[in-house]
Amino acid sequence: MYAVDVRDGQKPVGAGAGAPAGRVMSPHGLVDLRGQRGAPVLISYPAGAVVVVSGLPGSGKSTLLRRWSAAAPVVDPRASHVACEAVMPAWLPYAVYRPWARLRHFRRLYAQVRSGGPLLVHDCGSRTWMRRWLSRTAGRRGRELHLVLLDVGAAEALAGQRARARWASRRAFARHRQGLARLLERLRRNGPAAVREAASVVLLDHVSRERLSAVEFTPPPAPHPTTELPVGPGPE
């Protein structure tokens, strides 16, 4: 069902301050870690990879991205929401200036993807067109798209919203829930082929989510230098 390279070792360079030593995982295809307890895991992606962290509102995306933020810039639509909110009158509903906030978010996301460095993206995950656009844009620069999908269930996600005291609207939550359910069903039926635009899909729940202690972006190993034999005169 999945392919993954896991090795034991000390914390690699770039893992982030305070990241515990443990296992290092380089995911490929579909990697289902739901329900799996164990030692902390550092997840290793290729240099320049774009990693999309998806899941229902309240599922722990922001917490996971804060844990990983030492390794790469994070693009979160919440940052654009807050920036727009700061310059708008307090009485003005967010729905009025939502298009501006979304435009600001997409412009920042586009600029970061074009920059060429590794990138972490906060996204609901229910929009196929978004993943495909990110995959095409990153692929033009020789970079891979990877997906981390938090499958914690509606009850756990609603509890997460209560804990942070920030709620998604009932309509938005239902839309994200339906989109995520469709994606999970496609993954169940078709495996990695369900998300062809991503080089890997890592499935997490509330148990395995806590194991992913840090992330790193590593270049491919340098090729071994070849030893050239001296060219001498041929046989007389």
mmCIF file of C-alpha atoms in Angstrom:
data_model
loop_
_atom_site.group_PDB
_atom_site.id
_atom_site.type_symbol
_atom_site.label_atom_id
_atom_site.label_comp_id
_atom_site.label_asym_id
_atom_site.label_seq_id
_atom_site.Cartn_x
_atom_site.Cartn_y
_atom_site.Cartn_z
ATOM 1 C CA MET A 1 0.000 0.000 0.000
ATOM 2 C CA TYR A 2 2.864 2.401 0.599
ATOM 3 C CA ALA A 3 6.553 2.889 0.032
ATOM 4 C CA VAL A 4 8.760 4.660 2.529
ATOM 5 C CA ASP A 5 12.405 4.792 3.420
ATOM 6 C CA VAL A 6 12.885 4.756 7.198
ATOM 7 C CA ARG A 7 16.221 4.790 8.924
ATOM 8 C CA ASP A 8 17.356 5.233 12.520
ATOM 9 C CA GLY A 9 19.810 7.908 13.478
ATOM 10 C CA GLN A 10 20.616 11.106 15.254
ATOM 11 C CA LYS A 11 18.929 14.377 14.425
ATOM 12 C CA PRO A 12 20.188 15.522 11.011
ATOM 13 C CA VAL A 13 21.366 19.038 10.282
ATOM 14 C CA GLY A 14 18.379 21.268 9.493
ATOM 15 C CA ALA A 15 15.952 19.379 11.717
ATOM 16 C CA GLY A 16 15.279 22.450 13.819
ATOM 17 C CA ALA A 17 16.288 23.387 17.334
ATOM 18 C CA GLY A 18 14.970 21.050 19.979
ATOM 19 C CA ALA A 19 13.913 18.313 17.552
ATOM 20 C CA PRO A 20 14.467 14.936 19.206
ATOM 21 C CA ALA A 21 16.617 12.278 17.647
ATOM 22 C CA GLY A 22 14.609 9.407 16.263
ATOM 23 C CA ARG A 23 13.614 7.843 12.986
ATOM 24 C CA VAL A 24 13.974 9.547 9.618
ATOM 25 C CA MET A 25 11.309 8.909 6.973
ATOM 26 C CA SER A 26 11.544 9.740 3.255
ATOM 27 C CA PRO A 27 8.021 9.121 1.901
ATOM 28 C CA HIS A 28 7.126 7.949 -1.593
ATOM 29 C CA GLY A 29 3.661 7.073 -2.849
ATOM 30 C CA LEU A 30 0.984 6.543 -0.192
ATOM 31 C CA VAL A 31 2.187 6.287 3.424
ATOM 32 C CA ASP A 32 -0.561 5.490 5.939
ATOM 33 C CA LEU A 33 0.615 6.159 9.501
ATOM 34 C CA ARG A 34 -2.851 6.357 11.059
ATOM 35 C CA GLY A 35 -3.032 4.590 14.400
ATOM 36 C CA GLN A 36 0.713 3.984 14.555
ATOM 37 C CA ARG A 37 2.415 4.914 17.800
ATOM 38 C CA GLY A 38 6.170 4.906 18.313
ATOM 39 C CA ALA A 39 9.313 6.997 18.449
ATOM 40 C CA PRO A 40 9.474 10.557 17.071
ATOM 41 C CA VAL A 41 9.867 10.740 13.305
ATOM 42 C CA LEU A 42 11.701 13.338 11.248
ATOM 43 C CA ILE A 43 10.219 13.460 7.773
ATOM 44 C CA SER A 44 12.747 14.129 5.002
ATOM 45 C CA TYR A 45 11.798 15.686 1.657
ATOM 46 C CA PRO A 46 13.929 16.579 -1.377
ATOM 47 C CA ALA A 47 15.449 20.046 -1.537
ATOM 48 C CA GLY A 48 12.971 22.567 -2.914
ATOM 49 C CA ALA A 49 9.902 20.384 -2.305
ATOM 50 C CA VAL A 50 6.507 22.025 -1.835
ATOM 51 C CA VAL A 51 4.712 20.292 1.055
ATOM 52 C CA VAL A 52 0.970 20.881 1.446
ATOM 53 C CA VAL A 53 -0.456 20.155 4.914
ATOM 54 C CA SER A 54 -4.201 19.521 4.645
ATOM 55 C CA GLY A 55 -7.127 18.581 6.847
ATOM 56 C CA LEU A 56 -10.311 19.866 8.414
ATOM 57 C CA PRO A 57 -10.302 23.200 10.281
ATOM 58 C CA GLY A 58 -9.148 22.364 13.805
ATOM 59 C CA SER A 59 -7.345 19.145 12.840
ATOM 60 C CA GLY A 60 -3.909 20.438 13.881
ATOM 61 C CA LYS A 61 -2.466 21.824 10.631
ATOM 62 C CA SER A 62 -1.263 25.069 12.183
ATOM 63 C CA THR A 63 0.303 23.276 15.147
ATOM 64 C CA LEU A 64 2.171 20.893 12.851
ATOM 65 C CA LEU A 65 3.367 23.735 10.626
ATOM 66 C CA ARG A 66 4.630 25.733 13.609
ATOM 67 C CA ARG A 67 6.614 22.665 14.645
ATOM 68 C CA TRP A 68 8.144 22.473 11.164
ATOM 69 C CA SER A 69 8.554 26.189 10.447
ATOM 70 C CA ALA A 70 12.294 26.269 11.211
ATOM 71 C CA ALA A 71 12.914 24.240 8.052
ATOM 72 C CA ALA A 72 11.031 26.319 5.451
ATOM 73 C CA PRO A 73 8.712 29.319 4.978
ATOM 74 C CA VAL A 74 5.042 28.683 5.740
ATOM 75 C CA VAL A 75 2.244 30.123 3.592
ATOM 76 C CA ASP A 76 -0.995 30.176 5.599
ATOM 77 C CA PRO A 77 -4.185 31.879 4.367
ATOM 78 C CA ARG A 78 -4.833 32.930 7.954
ATOM 79 C CA ALA A 79 -1.899 35.372 7.699
ATOM 80 C CA SER A 80 -3.572 37.158 4.769
ATOM 81 C CA HIS A 81 -6.893 37.179 6.641
ATOM 82 C CA VAL A 82 -5.259 38.827 9.667
ATOM 83 C CA ALA A 83 -3.333 41.344 7.527
ATOM 84 C CA CYS A 84 -6.513 42.446 5.756
ATOM 85 C CA GLU A 85 -8.489 42.508 8.989
ATOM 86 C CA ALA A 86 -5.923 44.873 10.523
ATOM 87 C CA VAL A 87 -6.630 47.613 7.964
ATOM 88 C CA MET A 88 -10.402 47.182 7.742
ATOM 89 C CA PRO A 89 -13.027 48.826 9.986
ATOM 90 C CA ALA A 90 -14.022 46.569 12.875
ATOM 91 C CA TRP A 91 -17.683 46.713 11.815
ATOM 92 C CA LEU A 92 -16.997 45.385 8.310
ATOM 93 C CA PRO A 93 -17.762 41.635 7.974
ATOM 94 C CA TYR A 94 -14.943 39.422 6.694
ATOM 95 C CA ALA A 95 -17.203 38.177 3.889
ATOM 96 C CA VAL A 96 -17.004 41.644 2.293
ATOM 97 C CA TYR A 97 -13.216 41.685 1.929
ATOM 98 C CA ARG A 98 -12.659 37.917 1.649
ATOM 99 C CA PRO A 99 -11.850 38.195 -2.112
ATOM 100 C CA TRP A 100 -9.058 40.673 -1.327
ATOM 101 C CA ALA A 101 -7.669 38.386 1.380
ATOM 102 C CA ARG A 102 -7.741 35.416 -0.993
ATOM 103 C CA LEU A 103 -6.033 37.382 -3.758
ATOM 104 C CA ARG A 104 -3.335 38.458 -1.305
ATOM 105 C CA HIS A 105 -2.850 34.837 -0.232
ATOM 106 C CA PHE A 106 -2.576 33.491 -3.801
ATOM 107 C CA ARG A 107 -0.126 36.206 -4.814
ATOM 108 C CA ARG A 108 2.112 35.361 -1.850
ATOM 109 C CA LEU A 109 1.786 31.639 -2.549
ATOM 110 C CA TYR A 110 2.687 32.116 -6.220
ATOM 111 C CA ALA A 111 5.731 34.211 -5.331
ATOM 112 C CA GLN A 112 6.957 31.650 -2.801
ATOM 113 C CA VAL A 113 6.509 28.705 -5.182
ATOM 114 C CA ARG A 114 8.467 30.583 -7.857
ATOM 115 C CA SER A 115 11.263 31.396 -5.399
ATOM 116 C CA GLY A 116 12.748 27.910 -5.741
ATOM 117 C CA GLY A 117 13.256 27.107 -2.062
ATOM 118 C CA PRO A 118 11.428 24.559 0.085
ATOM 119 C CA LEU A 119 7.918 25.565 1.073
ATOM 120 C CA LEU A 120 5.226 24.516 3.555
ATOM 121 C CA VAL A 121 1.626 25.301 2.579
ATOM 122 C CA HIS A 122 -1.440 25.338 4.829
ATOM 123 C CA ASP A 123 -4.481 24.211 2.813
ATOM 124 C CA CYS A 124 -7.841 22.554 3.410
ATOM 125 C CA GLY A 125 -6.950 19.832 0.890
ATOM 126 C CA SER A 126 -10.422 19.547 -0.637
ATOM 127 C CA ARG A 127 -9.558 21.543 -3.777
ATOM 128 C CA THR A 128 -8.063 19.332 -6.460
ATOM 129 C CA TRP A 129 -7.382 22.311 -8.730
ATOM 130 C CA MET A 130 -5.155 23.880 -6.052
ATOM 131 C CA ARG A 131 -2.938 20.784 -5.742
ATOM 132 C CA ARG A 132 -2.666 20.456 -9.519
ATOM 133 C CA TRP A 133 -1.780 24.127 -9.924
ATOM 134 C CA LEU A 134 0.892 23.853 -7.228
ATOM 135 C CA SER A 135 2.233 20.677 -8.825
ATOM 136 C CA ARG A 136 2.480 22.278 -12.295
ATOM 137 C CA THR A 137 4.031 25.491 -10.992
ATOM 138 C CA ALA A 138 6.583 23.670 -8.842
ATOM 139 C CA GLY A 139 7.254 21.047 -11.520
ATOM 140 C CA ARG A 140 8.306 23.700 -14.047
ATOM 141 C CA ARG A 141 11.224 24.382 -11.713
ATOM 142 C CA GLY A 142 12.083 20.741 -11.139
ATOM 143 C CA ARG A 143 10.466 20.579 -7.718
ATOM 144 C CA GLU A 144 8.131 17.960 -6.253
ATOM 145 C CA LEU A 145 4.758 18.378 -4.600
ATOM 146 C CA HIS A 146 4.088 16.325 -1.450
ATOM 147 C CA LEU A 147 0.895 16.078 0.601
ATOM 148 C CA VAL A 148 0.433 15.526 4.343
ATOM 149 C CA LEU A 149 -3.206 14.750 5.117
ATOM 150 C CA LEU A 150 -4.617 14.930 8.646
ATOM 151 C CA ASP A 151 -7.540 12.510 9.039
ATOM 152 C CA VAL A 152 -8.674 13.110 12.620
ATOM 153 C CA GLY A 153 -12.456 12.983 12.202
ATOM 154 C CA ALA A 154 -15.052 15.718 12.574
ATOM 155 C CA ALA A 155 -15.379 15.443 16.364
ATOM 156 C CA GLU A 156 -11.627 15.843 16.911
ATOM 157 C CA ALA A 157 -11.500 18.783 14.495
ATOM 158 C CA LEU A 158 -14.405 20.543 16.231
ATOM 159 C CA ALA A 159 -12.659 20.000 19.574
ATOM 160 C CA GLY A 160 -9.557 21.610 18.057
ATOM 161 C CA GLN A 161 -11.620 24.625 17.032
ATOM 162 C CA ARG A 162 -12.975 24.934 20.571
ATOM 163 C CA ALA A 163 -9.450 24.737 22.001
ATOM 164 C CA ARG A 164 -8.186 27.575 19.781
ATOM 165 C CA ALA A 165 -11.443 29.569 20.202
ATOM 166 C CA ARG A 166 -11.668 30.091 16.445
ATOM 167 C CA TRP A 167 -14.515 28.546 14.493
ATOM 168 C CA ALA A 168 -15.059 27.774 10.846
ATOM 169 C CA SER A 169 -18.602 28.459 9.720
ATOM 170 C CA ARG A 170 -20.926 25.463 9.639
ATOM 171 C CA ARG A 171 -21.206 25.757 5.871
ATOM 172 C CA ALA A 172 -17.433 25.957 5.306
ATOM 173 C CA PHE A 173 -16.782 23.061 7.677
ATOM 174 C CA ALA A 174 -19.361 20.884 5.904
ATOM 175 C CA ARG A 175 -17.826 21.725 2.509
ATOM 176 C CA HIS A 176 -14.313 20.854 3.699
ATOM 177 C CA ARG A 177 -15.590 17.670 5.349
ATOM 178 C CA GLN A 178 -17.258 16.488 2.134
ATOM 179 C CA GLY A 179 -14.182 17.292 0.056
ATOM 180 C CA LEU A 180 -11.870 15.478 2.459
ATOM 181 C CA ALA A 181 -14.185 12.449 2.581
ATOM 182 C CA ARG A 182 -14.109 12.216 -1.230
ATOM 183 C CA LEU A 183 -10.326 12.447 -1.277
ATOM 184 C CA LEU A 184 -9.914 9.763 1.403
ATOM 185 C CA GLU A 185 -12.294 7.475 -0.476
ATOM 186 C CA ARG A 186 -10.317 7.924 -3.710
ATOM 187 C CA LEU A 187 -7.112 7.123 -1.832
ATOM 188 C CA ARG A 188 -8.728 4.003 -0.346
ATOM 189 C CA ARG A 189 -9.821 2.789 -3.771
ATOM 190 C CA ASN A 190 -6.936 3.871 -5.984
ATOM 191 C CA GLY A 191 -3.922 4.373 -3.706
ATOM 192 C CA PRO A 192 -1.303 6.900 -4.904
ATOM 193 C CA ALA A 193 -2.988 7.076 -8.331
ATOM 194 C CA ALA A 194 -5.771 9.115 -6.685
ATOM 195 C CA VAL A 195 -3.368 12.033 -6.249
ATOM 196 C CA ARG A 196 -1.058 11.736 -9.258
ATOM 197 C CA GLU A 197 0.088 15.314 -8.845
ATOM 198 C CA ALA A 198 1.833 14.492 -5.546
ATOM 199 C CA ALA A 199 5.057 12.488 -5.212
ATOM 200 C CA SER A 200 3.862 11.287 -1.801
ATOM 201 C CA VAL A 201 0.794 11.368 0.437
ATOM 202 C CA VAL A 202 1.303 10.863 4.191
ATOM 203 C CA LEU A 203 -1.895 10.048 6.115
ATOM 204 C CA LEU A 204 -1.949 10.998 9.797
ATOM 205 C CA ASP A 205 -4.468 10.886 12.624
ATOM 206 C CA HIS A 206 -4.389 12.389 16.125
ATOM 207 C CA VAL A 207 -2.051 9.574 17.281
ATOM 208 C CA SER A 208 0.592 9.630 14.545
ATOM 209 C CA ARG A 209 0.383 13.413 14.171
ATOM 210 C CA GLU A 210 2.316 13.807 17.417
ATOM 211 C CA ARG A 211 5.167 11.589 16.177
ATOM 212 C CA LEU A 212 6.218 13.885 13.336
ATOM 213 C CA SER A 213 8.644 15.938 15.372
ATOM 214 C CA ALA A 214 10.312 17.884 12.548
ATOM 215 C CA VAL A 215 10.895 18.118 8.811
ATOM 216 C CA GLU A 216 14.025 18.521 6.699
ATOM 217 C CA PHE A 217 14.711 19.255 3.044
ATOM 218 C CA THR A 218 17.823 17.546 1.745
ATOM 219 C CA PRO A 219 19.555 17.652 -1.640
ATOM 220 C CA PRO A 220 20.247 14.359 -3.402
ATOM 221 C CA PRO A 221 23.543 12.716 -2.488
ATOM 222 C CA ALA A 222 26.487 13.918 -4.531
ATOM 223 C CA PRO A 223 27.697 11.396 -7.103
ATOM 224 C CA HIS A 224 30.875 9.550 -6.225
ATOM 225 C CA PRO A 225 33.847 11.054 -8.042
ATOM 226 C CA THR A 226 35.210 8.839 -10.746
ATOM 227 C CA THR A 227 38.863 8.048 -10.891
ATOM 228 C CA GLU A 228 40.256 8.467 -14.354
ATOM 229 C CA LEU A 229 43.185 6.306 -15.304
ATOM 230 C CA PRO A 230 46.071 8.199 -16.846
ATOM 231 C CA VAL A 231 46.196 7.930 -20.588
ATOM 232 C CA GLY A 232 49.593 6.734 -21.696
ATOM 233 C CA PRO A 233 51.132 5.783 -24.976
ATOM 234 C CA GLY A 234 49.677 2.699 -26.579
ATOM 235 C CA PRO A 235 51.622 -0.496 -27.097
ATOM 236 C CA GLU A 236 54.468 -0.181 -29.561
#
